[in-house]
mmCIF file of C-alpha atoms and ligand atoms in Angstrom:
data_model
loop_
_atom_site.group_PDB
_atom_site.id
_atom_site.type_symbol
_atom_site.label_atom_id
_atom_site.label_comp_id
_atom_site.label_asym_id
_atom_site.label_seq_id
_atom_site.Cartn_x
_atom_site.Cartn_y
_atom_site.Cartn_z
ATOM 1 C CA UNK A 21 38.815 -1.076 40.845
ATOM 2 C CA UNK A 22 36.657 -0.011 43.743
ATOM 3 C CA UNK A 23 34.579 2.084 41.256
ATOM 4 C CA UNK A 24 34.238 -0.913 38.960
ATOM 5 C CA UNK A 25 32.893 -3.075 41.801
ATOM 6 C CA UNK A 26 30.396 -0.329 42.693
ATOM 7 C CA UNK A 27 29.345 -0.124 39.104
ATOM 8 C CA UNK A 28 28.984 -3.928 38.931
ATOM 9 C CA UNK A 29 26.934 -4.030 42.106
ATOM 10 C CA UNK A 30 24.749 -1.276 40.808
ATOM 11 C CA UNK A 31 24.262 -3.053 37.440
ATOM 12 C CA UNK A 32 23.372 -6.375 39.195
ATOM 13 C CA UNK A 33 20.824 -4.549 41.376
ATOM 14 C CA UNK A 34 19.246 -2.716 38.413
ATOM 15 C CA UNK A 35 18.902 -6.008 36.503
ATOM 16 C CA UNK A 36 17.391 -7.724 39.563
ATOM 17 C CA UNK A 37 14.882 -4.903 40.065
ATOM 18 C CA UNK A 38 13.954 -5.031 36.356
ATOM 19 C CA UNK A 39 13.435 -8.740 36.534
ATOM 20 C CA UNK A 40 11.260 -8.358 39.600
ATOM 21 C CA UNK A 41 9.304 -5.712 37.696
ATOM 22 C CA UNK A 42 10.077 -3.094 40.369
ATOM 23 C CA UNK A 43 11.475 -0.725 37.799
ATOM 24 C CA UNK A 44 9.350 -0.260 34.648
ATOM 25 C CA UNK A 45 11.517 -0.097 31.504
ATOM 26 C CA UNK A 46 11.187 3.327 29.918
ATOM 27 C CA UNK A 47 8.095 4.838 31.467
ATOM 28 C CA UNK A 48 8.228 8.284 32.826
ATOM 29 C CA UNK A 49 7.138 9.119 36.348
ATOM 30 C CA UNK A 50 5.041 12.254 36.311
ATOM 31 C CA UNK A 51 6.296 13.586 39.634
ATOM 32 C CA UNK A 52 9.885 13.723 38.445
ATOM 33 C CA UNK A 53 11.343 16.518 36.231
ATOM 34 C CA UNK A 54 11.251 15.842 32.429
ATOM 35 C CA UNK A 55 14.664 16.520 30.950
ATOM 36 C CA UNK A 56 15.748 16.123 27.313
ATOM 37 C CA UNK A 57 19.452 16.628 26.331
ATOM 38 C CA UNK A 58 20.435 16.895 22.674
ATOM 39 C CA UNK A 59 24.079 16.560 21.853
ATOM 40 C CA UNK A 60 25.255 18.048 18.618
ATOM 41 C CA UNK A 61 28.794 16.955 17.783
ATOM 42 C CA UNK A 62 31.025 19.882 16.870
ATOM 43 C CA UNK A 63 28.476 22.633 16.885
ATOM 44 C CA UNK A 64 30.100 25.818 15.537
ATOM 45 C CA UNK A 65 28.766 29.205 16.430
ATOM 46 C CA UNK A 66 30.771 30.834 13.503
ATOM 47 C CA UNK A 67 28.556 28.888 11.109
ATOM 48 C CA UNK A 68 25.262 29.062 13.093
ATOM 49 C CA UNK A 69 25.318 32.860 13.726
ATOM 50 C CA UNK A 70 24.915 33.930 10.039
ATOM 51 C CA UNK A 71 22.099 31.337 9.600
ATOM 52 C CA UNK A 72 20.311 32.739 12.609
ATOM 53 C CA UNK A 73 20.653 36.253 11.272
ATOM 54 C CA UNK A 74 19.179 35.050 7.932
ATOM 55 C CA UNK A 75 16.249 33.447 9.826
ATOM 56 C CA UNK A 76 17.169 30.008 8.478
ATOM 57 C CA UNK A 77 17.143 28.280 11.886
ATOM 58 C CA UNK A 78 13.614 29.130 13.214
ATOM 59 C CA UNK A 79 13.515 26.346 15.878
ATOM 60 C CA UNK A 80 17.065 27.153 17.138
ATOM 61 C CA UNK A 81 16.247 30.837 17.241
ATOM 62 C CA UNK A 82 13.121 30.091 19.326
ATOM 63 C CA UNK A 83 15.072 27.971 21.861
ATOM 64 C CA UNK A 84 17.682 30.717 22.290
ATOM 65 C CA UNK A 85 14.907 33.301 22.933
ATOM 66 C CA UNK A 86 13.329 31.073 25.449
ATOM 67 C CA UNK A 87 16.470 30.323 27.392
ATOM 68 C CA UNK A 88 20.122 30.866 28.233
ATOM 69 C CA UNK A 89 22.829 30.234 25.620
ATOM 70 C CA UNK A 90 26.556 30.565 25.173
ATOM 71 C CA UNK A 91 29.878 28.812 24.894
ATOM 72 C CA UNK A 92 30.844 25.828 26.942
ATOM 73 C CA UNK A 93 34.497 25.193 28.107
ATOM 74 C CA UNK A 94 35.660 21.933 26.717
ATOM 75 C CA UNK A 95 38.856 19.839 27.248
ATOM 76 C CA UNK A 96 42.323 20.322 25.850
ATOM 77 C CA UNK A 97 42.588 18.638 22.364
ATOM 78 C CA UNK A 98 38.824 17.738 22.524
ATOM 79 C CA UNK A 99 37.274 14.840 20.671
ATOM 80 C CA UNK A 100 33.895 13.114 21.103
ATOM 81 C CA UNK A 101 34.582 10.020 23.172
ATOM 82 C CA UNK A 102 36.825 11.999 25.523
ATOM 83 C CA UNK A 103 34.460 14.961 26.040
ATOM 84 C CA UNK A 104 31.204 12.929 26.152
ATOM 85 C CA UNK A 105 32.766 10.729 28.982
ATOM 86 C CA UNK A 106 33.798 13.879 30.792
ATOM 87 C CA UNK A 107 30.269 15.228 30.401
ATOM 88 C CA UNK A 108 28.742 11.911 31.692
ATOM 89 C CA UNK A 109 31.034 11.606 34.677
ATOM 90 C CA UNK A 110 31.977 15.149 35.424
ATOM 91 C CA UNK A 111 35.598 13.973 35.682
ATOM 92 C CA UNK A 112 38.731 14.532 33.487
ATOM 93 C CA UNK A 113 39.778 11.818 31.028
ATOM 94 C CA UNK A 114 42.664 10.702 33.114
ATOM 95 C CA UNK A 115 40.259 9.860 35.954
ATOM 96 C CA UNK A 116 37.389 8.386 34.047
ATOM 97 C CA UNK A 117 39.648 6.296 31.708
ATOM 98 C CA UNK A 118 38.321 7.457 28.384
ATOM 99 C CA UNK A 119 41.186 9.488 27.033
ATOM 100 C CA UNK A 120 40.331 9.306 23.242
ATOM 101 C CA UNK A 121 39.060 7.153 20.430
ATOM 102 C CA UNK A 122 41.679 4.562 21.380
ATOM 103 C CA UNK A 123 42.731 3.704 24.881
ATOM 104 C CA UNK A 124 45.700 1.279 25.486
ATOM 105 C CA UNK A 125 45.701 0.227 21.856
ATOM 106 C CA UNK A 126 41.925 -0.616 21.796
ATOM 107 C CA UNK A 127 38.851 1.319 20.752
ATOM 108 C CA UNK A 128 37.340 3.010 23.871
ATOM 109 C CA UNK A 129 34.419 1.085 25.271
ATOM 110 C CA UNK A 130 32.076 1.285 28.254
ATOM 111 C CA UNK A 131 33.891 -1.402 30.172
ATOM 112 C CA UNK A 132 36.887 1.039 30.328
ATOM 113 C CA UNK A 133 34.858 3.704 32.192
ATOM 114 C CA UNK A 134 36.376 4.154 35.644
ATOM 115 C CA UNK A 135 33.724 6.584 37.042
ATOM 116 C CA UNK A 136 29.958 6.192 37.339
ATOM 117 C CA UNK A 137 28.204 8.040 34.566
ATOM 118 C CA UNK A 138 25.130 10.223 34.849
ATOM 119 C CA UNK A 139 22.776 7.647 33.405
ATOM 120 C CA UNK A 140 23.823 5.168 35.903
ATOM 121 C CA UNK A 141 23.442 7.410 38.918
ATOM 122 C CA UNK A 142 19.984 8.540 37.711
ATOM 123 C CA UNK A 143 18.894 4.879 37.226
ATOM 124 C CA UNK A 144 20.063 4.099 40.695
ATOM 125 C CA UNK A 145 17.769 6.817 42.085
ATOM 126 C CA UNK A 146 14.750 5.420 40.220
ATOM 127 C CA UNK A 147 14.776 8.014 37.438
ATOM 128 C CA UNK A 148 13.866 6.466 34.087
ATOM 129 C CA UNK A 149 16.506 7.056 31.432
ATOM 130 C CA UNK A 150 16.502 6.869 27.645
ATOM 131 C CA UNK A 151 19.717 7.225 25.601
ATOM 132 C CA UNK A 152 20.290 7.095 21.947
ATOM 133 C CA UNK A 153 23.444 7.544 19.782
ATOM 134 C CA UNK A 154 25.489 9.107 22.529
ATOM 135 C CA UNK A 155 29.241 8.593 21.741
ATOM 136 C CA UNK A 156 31.245 6.046 23.746
ATOM 137 C CA UNK A 157 28.221 4.142 24.981
ATOM 138 C CA UNK A 158 29.095 0.787 23.303
ATOM 139 C CA UNK A 159 28.578 -1.977 24.440
ATOM 140 C CA UNK A 160 25.388 -0.665 26.042
ATOM 141 C CA UNK A 161 24.996 -0.909 29.842
ATOM 142 C CA UNK A 162 21.811 -2.074 31.715
ATOM 143 C CA UNK A 163 19.904 0.950 33.033
ATOM 144 C CA UNK A 164 16.518 1.968 34.236
ATOM 145 C CA UNK A 165 15.075 2.418 30.755
ATOM 146 C CA UNK A 166 16.701 2.037 27.313
ATOM 147 C CA UNK A 167 20.081 2.674 25.651
ATOM 148 C CA UNK A 168 21.075 2.618 22.011
ATOM 149 C CA UNK A 169 24.786 3.024 21.467
ATOM 150 C CA UNK A 170 26.443 5.665 19.295
ATOM 151 C CA UNK A 171 29.927 6.546 17.941
ATOM 152 C CA UNK A 172 32.533 3.845 18.443
ATOM 153 C CA UNK A 173 29.943 1.062 17.875
ATOM 154 C CA UNK A 174 31.712 -1.829 16.050
ATOM 155 C CA UNK A 175 30.355 -3.955 13.228
ATOM 156 C CA UNK A 176 30.529 -5.056 9.657
ATOM 157 C CA UNK A 177 32.675 -2.692 7.540
ATOM 158 C CA UNK A 178 33.512 -0.833 10.745
ATOM 159 C CA UNK A 179 35.531 -3.309 12.696
ATOM 160 C CA UNK A 180 37.317 -0.730 14.901
ATOM 161 C CA UNK A 181 34.250 1.389 15.337
ATOM 162 C CA UNK A 182 36.282 4.537 14.711
ATOM 163 C CA UNK A 183 34.642 7.293 12.487
ATOM 164 C CA UNK A 184 32.495 4.790 10.649
ATOM 165 C CA UNK A 185 29.209 3.130 11.439
ATOM 166 C CA UNK A 186 27.533 -0.278 11.167
ATOM 167 C CA UNK A 187 23.812 -0.573 10.730
ATOM 168 C CA UNK A 188 21.848 -2.014 13.723
ATOM 169 C CA UNK A 189 21.709 -5.427 11.997
ATOM 170 C CA UNK A 190 25.550 -5.440 11.488
ATOM 171 C CA UNK A 191 26.807 -4.735 14.972
ATOM 172 C CA UNK A 192 29.483 -7.100 16.272
ATOM 173 C CA UNK A 193 31.476 -7.425 19.443
ATOM 174 C CA UNK A 194 28.775 -6.374 21.956
ATOM 175 C CA UNK A 195 25.148 -5.203 22.313
ATOM 176 C CA UNK A 196 24.016 -1.866 20.785
ATOM 177 C CA UNK A 197 20.689 -1.991 22.339
ATOM 178 C CA UNK A 198 19.377 -2.333 25.871
ATOM 179 C CA UNK A 199 17.027 -4.027 26.709
ATOM 180 C CA UNK A 200 17.616 -6.742 23.987
ATOM 181 C CA UNK A 201 13.846 -6.996 23.391
ATOM 182 C CA UNK A 202 13.954 -3.423 21.982
ATOM 183 C CA UNK A 203 15.928 -4.583 18.877
ATOM 184 C CA UNK A 204 12.977 -6.325 17.218
ATOM 185 C CA UNK A 205 10.619 -3.522 18.183
ATOM 186 C CA UNK A 206 12.988 -0.901 16.487
ATOM 187 C CA UNK A 207 13.476 -3.086 13.434
ATOM 188 C CA UNK A 208 9.724 -3.266 13.012
ATOM 189 C CA UNK A 209 8.891 0.350 13.798
ATOM 190 C CA UNK A 210 11.971 2.349 12.757
ATOM 191 C CA UNK A 211 13.630 -0.137 10.385
ATOM 192 C CA UNK A 212 17.421 -0.941 10.181
ATOM 193 C CA UNK A 213 19.450 2.239 10.803
ATOM 194 C CA UNK A 214 23.057 3.427 10.889
ATOM 195 C CA UNK A 215 24.227 3.900 14.509
ATOM 196 C CA UNK A 216 26.511 6.785 13.662
ATOM 197 C CA UNK A 217 27.443 9.041 10.696
ATOM 198 C CA UNK A 218 29.139 7.678 7.551
ATOM 199 C CA UNK A 219 32.847 7.298 7.073
ATOM 200 C CA UNK A 220 34.492 10.115 5.198
ATOM 201 C CA UNK A 221 35.873 9.315 1.759
ATOM 202 C CA UNK A 222 39.605 9.055 1.198
ATOM 203 C CA UNK A 223 41.792 11.203 -0.949
ATOM 204 C CA UNK A 224 42.079 8.334 -3.394
ATOM 205 C CA UNK A 225 38.343 7.823 -3.649
ATOM 206 C CA UNK A 226 37.923 11.564 -4.295
ATOM 207 C CA UNK A 227 40.667 12.016 -6.993
ATOM 208 C CA UNK A 228 39.244 12.998 -10.333
ATOM 209 C CA UNK A 229 35.618 12.702 -9.345
ATOM 210 C CA UNK A 230 35.366 15.119 -6.407
ATOM 211 C CA UNK A 231 31.894 16.485 -7.139
ATOM 212 C CA UNK A 232 30.364 13.058 -7.671
ATOM 213 C CA UNK A 233 31.894 11.523 -4.475
ATOM 214 C CA UNK A 234 30.896 14.567 -2.381
ATOM 215 C CA UNK A 235 27.340 14.480 -3.569
ATOM 216 C CA UNK A 236 27.025 10.747 -3.095
ATOM 217 C CA UNK A 237 28.433 11.053 0.412
ATOM 218 C CA UNK A 238 26.066 13.900 1.315
ATOM 219 C CA UNK A 239 23.111 11.808 0.193
ATOM 220 C CA UNK A 240 24.246 9.105 2.657
ATOM 221 C CA UNK A 241 24.578 11.730 5.412
ATOM 222 C CA UNK A 242 20.991 12.837 4.686
ATOM 223 C CA UNK A 243 19.848 9.275 4.961
ATOM 224 C CA UNK A 244 21.657 8.843 8.303
ATOM 225 C CA UNK A 245 19.987 12.046 9.671
ATOM 226 C CA UNK A 246 16.480 10.923 8.380
ATOM 227 C CA UNK A 247 16.813 7.539 10.081
ATOM 228 C CA UNK A 248 18.073 9.155 13.251
ATOM 229 C CA UNK A 249 15.196 11.664 13.257
ATOM 230 C CA UNK A 250 12.740 8.798 12.896
ATOM 231 C CA UNK A 251 14.392 6.862 15.741
ATOM 232 C CA UNK A 252 14.287 9.912 18.029
ATOM 233 C CA UNK A 253 10.684 10.583 17.233
ATOM 234 C CA UNK A 254 9.768 6.938 17.776
ATOM 235 C CA UNK A 255 11.589 6.827 21.165
ATOM 236 C CA UNK A 256 10.208 10.148 22.411
ATOM 237 C CA UNK A 257 6.682 9.145 21.563
ATOM 238 C CA UNK A 258 6.586 5.480 22.508
ATOM 239 C CA UNK A 259 9.206 5.288 25.329
ATOM 240 C CA UNK A 260 8.959 8.563 27.224
ATOM 241 C CA UNK A 261 11.466 8.664 30.065
ATOM 242 C CA UNK A 262 12.120 11.175 32.812
ATOM 243 C CA UNK A 263 15.602 11.833 31.417
ATOM 244 C CA UNK A 264 16.360 11.401 27.725
ATOM 245 C CA UNK A 265 19.688 12.012 25.938
ATOM 246 C CA UNK A 266 19.991 11.950 22.222
ATOM 247 C CA UNK A 267 23.143 12.735 20.091
ATOM 248 C CA UNK A 268 23.970 13.487 16.459
ATOM 249 C CA UNK A 269 27.368 13.354 14.774
ATOM 250 C CA UNK A 270 26.981 14.278 11.128
ATOM 251 C CA UNK A 271 27.534 18.043 11.615
ATOM 252 C CA UNK A 272 31.174 17.341 12.802
ATOM 253 C CA UNK A 273 31.899 14.798 10.161
ATOM 254 C CA UNK A 274 30.849 17.175 7.326
ATOM 255 C CA UNK A 275 32.709 20.100 8.866
ATOM 256 C CA UNK A 276 36.051 18.325 8.871
ATOM 257 C CA UNK A 277 36.402 18.151 5.083
ATOM 258 C CA UNK A 278 33.742 20.438 3.679
ATOM 259 C CA UNK A 279 34.006 23.471 6.055
ATOM 260 C CA UNK A 280 33.476 26.537 3.755
ATOM 261 C CA UNK A 281 37.090 27.868 3.810
ATOM 262 C CA UNK A 282 38.713 30.488 1.577
ATOM 263 C CA UNK A 283 41.626 30.052 -0.800
ATOM 264 C CA UNK A 284 44.086 31.361 1.663
ATOM 265 C CA UNK A 285 43.154 28.769 4.365
ATOM 266 C CA UNK A 286 45.416 25.694 4.988
ATOM 267 C CA UNK A 287 44.435 22.787 2.768
ATOM 268 C CA UNK A 288 42.461 24.621 0.202
ATOM 269 C CA UNK A 289 41.779 22.618 -2.926
ATOM 270 C CA UNK A 290 39.392 24.337 -5.431
ATOM 271 C CA UNK A 291 38.291 20.835 -6.854
ATOM 272 C CA UNK A 292 36.996 19.991 -3.398
ATOM 273 C CA UNK A 293 36.253 23.222 -1.591
ATOM 274 C CA UNK A 294 34.533 25.277 -4.239
ATOM 275 C CA UNK A 295 32.041 22.473 -5.110
ATOM 276 C CA UNK A 296 29.538 22.377 -2.193
ATOM 277 C CA UNK A 297 30.350 25.391 -0.013
ATOM 278 C CA UNK A 298 26.858 25.164 1.521
ATOM 279 C CA UNK A 299 27.206 21.538 2.655
ATOM 280 C CA UNK A 300 28.302 22.312 6.230
ATOM 281 C CA UNK A 301 25.827 25.192 6.938
ATOM 282 C CA UNK A 302 23.137 22.858 5.475
ATOM 283 C CA UNK A 303 23.819 20.434 8.234
ATOM 284 C CA UNK A 304 22.515 22.969 10.737
ATOM 285 C CA UNK A 305 19.386 23.624 8.645
ATOM 286 C CA UNK A 306 18.774 19.959 8.693
ATOM 287 C CA UNK A 307 19.405 19.817 12.458
ATOM 288 C CA UNK A 308 16.967 22.665 12.916
ATOM 289 C CA UNK A 309 14.219 20.558 11.434
ATOM 290 C CA UNK A 310 15.119 17.618 13.691
ATOM 291 C CA UNK A 311 14.968 20.075 16.571
ATOM 292 C CA UNK A 312 11.509 21.188 15.537
ATOM 293 C CA UNK A 313 10.315 17.531 15.826
ATOM 294 C CA UNK A 314 11.842 17.203 19.280
ATOM 295 C CA UNK A 315 10.317 20.435 20.413
ATOM 296 C CA UNK A 316 6.828 18.770 20.066
ATOM 297 C CA UNK A 317 7.847 16.750 23.079
ATOM 298 C CA UNK A 318 8.966 19.803 25.048
ATOM 299 C CA UNK A 319 6.132 21.225 27.095
ATOM 300 C CA UNK A 320 6.387 24.164 29.590
ATOM 301 C CA UNK A 321 7.463 21.747 32.298
ATOM 302 C CA UNK A 322 10.295 20.149 30.266
ATOM 303 C CA UNK A 323 13.917 21.100 30.604
ATOM 304 C CA UNK A 324 15.747 21.065 27.246
ATOM 305 C CA UNK A 325 19.465 21.263 27.028
ATOM 306 C CA UNK A 326 21.329 21.510 23.658
ATOM 307 C CA UNK A 327 25.004 20.871 24.131
ATOM 308 C CA UNK A 328 28.030 20.297 21.982
ATOM 309 C CA UNK A 329 31.335 18.749 23.029
ATOM 310 C CA UNK A 330 33.416 21.267 21.054
ATOM 311 C CA UNK A 331 33.350 23.536 18.055
ATOM 312 C CA UNK A 332 35.276 23.096 14.843
ATOM 313 C CA UNK A 333 37.622 25.577 13.073
ATOM 314 C CA UNK A 334 39.678 25.616 9.880
ATOM 315 C CA UNK A 335 43.258 24.379 10.044
ATOM 316 C CA UNK A 336 45.963 26.999 10.762
ATOM 317 C CA UNK A 337 49.109 27.297 8.722
ATOM 318 C CA UNK A 338 51.321 28.207 11.623
ATOM 319 C CA UNK A 339 50.325 25.049 13.562
ATOM 320 C CA UNK A 340 49.985 22.635 10.613
ATOM 321 C CA UNK A 341 53.455 23.439 9.457
ATOM 322 C CA UNK A 342 54.888 22.343 12.890
ATOM 323 C CA UNK A 343 54.749 18.618 13.493
ATOM 324 C CA UNK A 344 54.207 19.238 17.170
ATOM 325 C CA UNK A 345 50.712 20.526 16.478
ATOM 326 C CA UNK A 346 49.709 18.374 13.500
ATOM 327 C CA UNK A 347 46.461 16.572 13.941
ATOM 328 C CA UNK A 348 47.067 13.003 14.861
ATOM 329 C CA UNK A 349 43.810 12.129 16.520
ATOM 330 C CA UNK A 350 41.349 14.276 14.795
ATOM 331 C CA UNK A 351 40.015 12.283 11.839
ATOM 332 C CA UNK A 352 43.412 12.885 10.157
ATOM 333 C CA UNK A 353 43.282 9.344 8.611
ATOM 334 C CA UNK A 354 42.945 9.213 4.786
ATOM 335 C CA UNK A 355 40.527 12.146 4.279
ATOM 336 C CA UNK A 356 41.936 15.503 3.301
ATOM 337 C CA UNK A 357 40.577 17.428 6.250
ATOM 338 C CA UNK A 358 40.549 21.187 6.344
ATOM 339 C CA UNK A 359 39.016 21.840 9.788
ATOM 340 C CA UNK A 360 39.471 20.123 13.112
ATOM 341 C CA UNK A 361 38.872 20.438 16.865
ATOM 342 C CA UNK A 362 41.721 18.814 18.635
ATOM 343 C CA UNK A 363 43.598 22.105 19.069
ATOM 344 C CA UNK A 364 45.757 21.964 22.172
ATOM 345 C CA UNK A 365 43.942 24.939 23.638
ATOM 346 C CA UNK A 366 40.286 23.698 23.913
ATOM 347 C CA UNK A 367 39.171 27.319 24.388
ATOM 348 C CA UNK A 368 39.893 27.849 20.658
ATOM 349 C CA UNK A 369 37.067 25.434 19.857
ATOM 350 C CA UNK A 370 34.539 25.922 22.639
ATOM 351 C CA UNK A 371 31.488 23.745 22.883
ATOM 352 C CA UNK A 372 27.912 25.189 23.072
ATOM 353 C CA UNK A 373 25.298 25.302 25.812
ATOM 354 C CA UNK A 374 21.622 26.224 25.480
ATOM 355 C CA UNK A 375 18.980 25.511 28.117
ATOM 356 C CA UNK A 376 15.319 26.164 28.486
ATOM 357 C CA UNK A 377 12.828 25.075 31.131
ATOM 358 C CA UNK A 378 10.910 25.936 34.246
ATOM 359 C CA UNK A 379 12.641 28.735 36.136
ATOM 360 C CA UNK A 380 15.469 29.094 33.616
ATOM 361 C CA UNK A 381 16.348 32.633 32.510
ATOM 362 C CA UNK A 382 15.069 33.800 29.091
ATOM 363 C CA UNK A 383 17.057 35.218 26.185
ATOM 364 C CA UNK A 384 20.279 35.538 28.345
ATOM 365 C CA UNK A 385 23.668 35.155 26.761
ATOM 366 C CA UNK A 386 26.159 33.521 29.066
ATOM 367 C CA UNK A 387 29.475 35.486 28.739
ATOM 368 C CA UNK A 388 32.854 33.936 28.678
ATOM 369 C CA UNK A 389 33.095 30.373 30.099
ATOM 370 C CA UNK A 390 30.304 30.400 32.591
ATOM 371 C CA UNK A 391 29.705 26.729 31.732
ATOM 372 C CA UNK A 392 32.133 23.814 31.471
ATOM 373 C CA UNK A 393 31.631 20.254 30.270
ATOM 374 C CA UNK A 394 31.973 19.189 33.901
ATOM 375 C CA UNK A 395 28.842 21.225 34.977
ATOM 376 C CA UNK A 396 26.212 19.330 32.954
ATOM 377 C CA UNK A 397 26.017 16.191 35.146
ATOM 378 C CA UNK A 398 25.787 18.056 38.494
ATOM 379 C CA UNK A 399 23.182 20.415 37.203
ATOM 380 C CA UNK A 400 20.970 17.615 35.844
ATOM 381 C CA UNK A 401 21.418 15.571 39.135
ATOM 382 C CA UNK A 402 20.338 18.602 41.029
ATOM 383 C CA UNK A 403 17.095 18.955 39.021
ATOM 384 C CA UNK A 404 16.237 15.434 40.425
ATOM 385 C CA UNK A 405 17.326 16.408 43.871
ATOM 386 C CA UNK A 406 20.359 14.069 43.789
ATOM 387 C CA UNK A 407 23.470 15.247 45.656
ATOM 388 C CA UNK A 408 26.561 15.627 43.491
ATOM 389 C CA UNK A 409 28.958 12.767 44.162
ATOM 390 C CA UNK A 410 32.285 13.910 45.518
ATOM 391 C CA UNK A 411 34.308 12.763 42.474
ATOM 392 C CA UNK A 412 32.454 15.130 40.210
ATOM 393 C CA UNK A 413 34.528 18.170 39.276
ATOM 394 C CA UNK A 414 31.844 20.513 37.990
ATOM 395 C CA UNK A 415 29.285 22.674 39.829
ATOM 396 C CA UNK A 416 25.511 23.168 39.655
ATOM 397 C CA UNK A 417 24.773 26.005 37.247
ATOM 398 C CA UNK A 418 22.754 28.038 39.620
ATOM 399 C CA UNK A 419 23.365 31.235 37.491
ATOM 400 C CA UNK A 420 21.054 29.936 34.713
ATOM 401 C CA UNK A 421 17.987 29.942 37.047
ATOM 402 C CA UNK A 422 15.667 32.907 37.688
ATOM 403 C CA UNK A 423 15.387 32.373 41.390
ATOM 404 C CA UNK A 424 17.521 30.044 43.381
ATOM 405 C CA UNK A 425 14.953 27.315 44.148
ATOM 406 C CA UNK A 426 15.447 24.056 45.961
ATOM 407 C CA UNK A 427 17.200 22.696 42.906
ATOM 408 C CA UNK A 428 19.717 25.561 42.748
ATOM 409 C CA UNK A 429 20.363 26.344 46.337
ATOM 410 C CA UNK A 430 23.925 25.215 46.579
ATOM 411 C CA UNK A 431 26.886 25.662 44.368
ATOM 412 C CA UNK A 432 29.516 23.034 44.735
ATOM 413 C CA UNK A 433 32.836 24.409 43.713
ATOM 414 C CA UNK A 434 35.677 22.302 42.432
HETATM 415 ZN ZN1 ZN B 11 35.399 15.489 14.698
#
């Protein structure tokens, strides 16, 4: 409760400062570091590596050459709301309160968050913050800038907010945009857009017309991505903030049921899995184009982090045949999934970490689990000279910098 009171006091003070005009909404301060974080839901190196070798991800390849890259240790049985909340607070789910899609019988929401997240700490230190489509940020919270919610936003046709998406105009049960005045501006300049990726079709919907339903769904996914790319471009060009965090979810959603598996993999159905074997790899080709647009806003003084909350792998016979390990939280619903990420050992589906920026090492692969989801928030706070709060479990990633500078001088162990 103490934390909630602190959060409440903080939010009241931010709102008061905004009303007094002391904090400008969404304007970057030149003297502060410029940081952009892109979250890619379920980024899988097994799929990305062959595409890199074939030269099909030119922007991604450029970022890797310019920075450090590798795996990121995630949580046990990882899923988006759980891992993004651990990233934002640098605390485990049992401490921050967001233990999954559903908490205590209700869809996880920001008012359940028991530890102060990164965006709130940055705002409290006068850093301007922009957030768009980050999972588990609904209803949006006041902050020193703007926030557009992401996965778990509720609305028309998506009443529980789980693995579906309302359009901006269809949101119900809370605000999806802060400040409220930004809604009209986005409608005028970006148009109505889906907040998150589309719901996957059910086995019944697919039966007998597999190719048709798959193609129709993939068209929707392309539309979601195009809208999201337009939104990101608009925000980065018209609302430049010191710290910006943007996230995408369609890669994961496609991977769950269209992962290019082989006939001997669990769940293989030739009617479904021989039809569009390129659908999942194509998501990364599409992401690479979005990344190319974002790179236009990354100058030599900008830090860019590309992170994923977990990877995604085909189901395994030996686990799927035992009810103990059967997927119950991982999009298991009505869609015939063939890949997942809520494996009990999170090291089986590691996340990803790529970073470029001033003083960050170049073309360096991080071996093993140098980075964990808990290290993101402390490292970003350090870039702004903000001391890591004692509740944070991670450490500043001093190993990714060329020379230990003022921002990397200390390493706070667990
Ligand atoms: Zn997923």
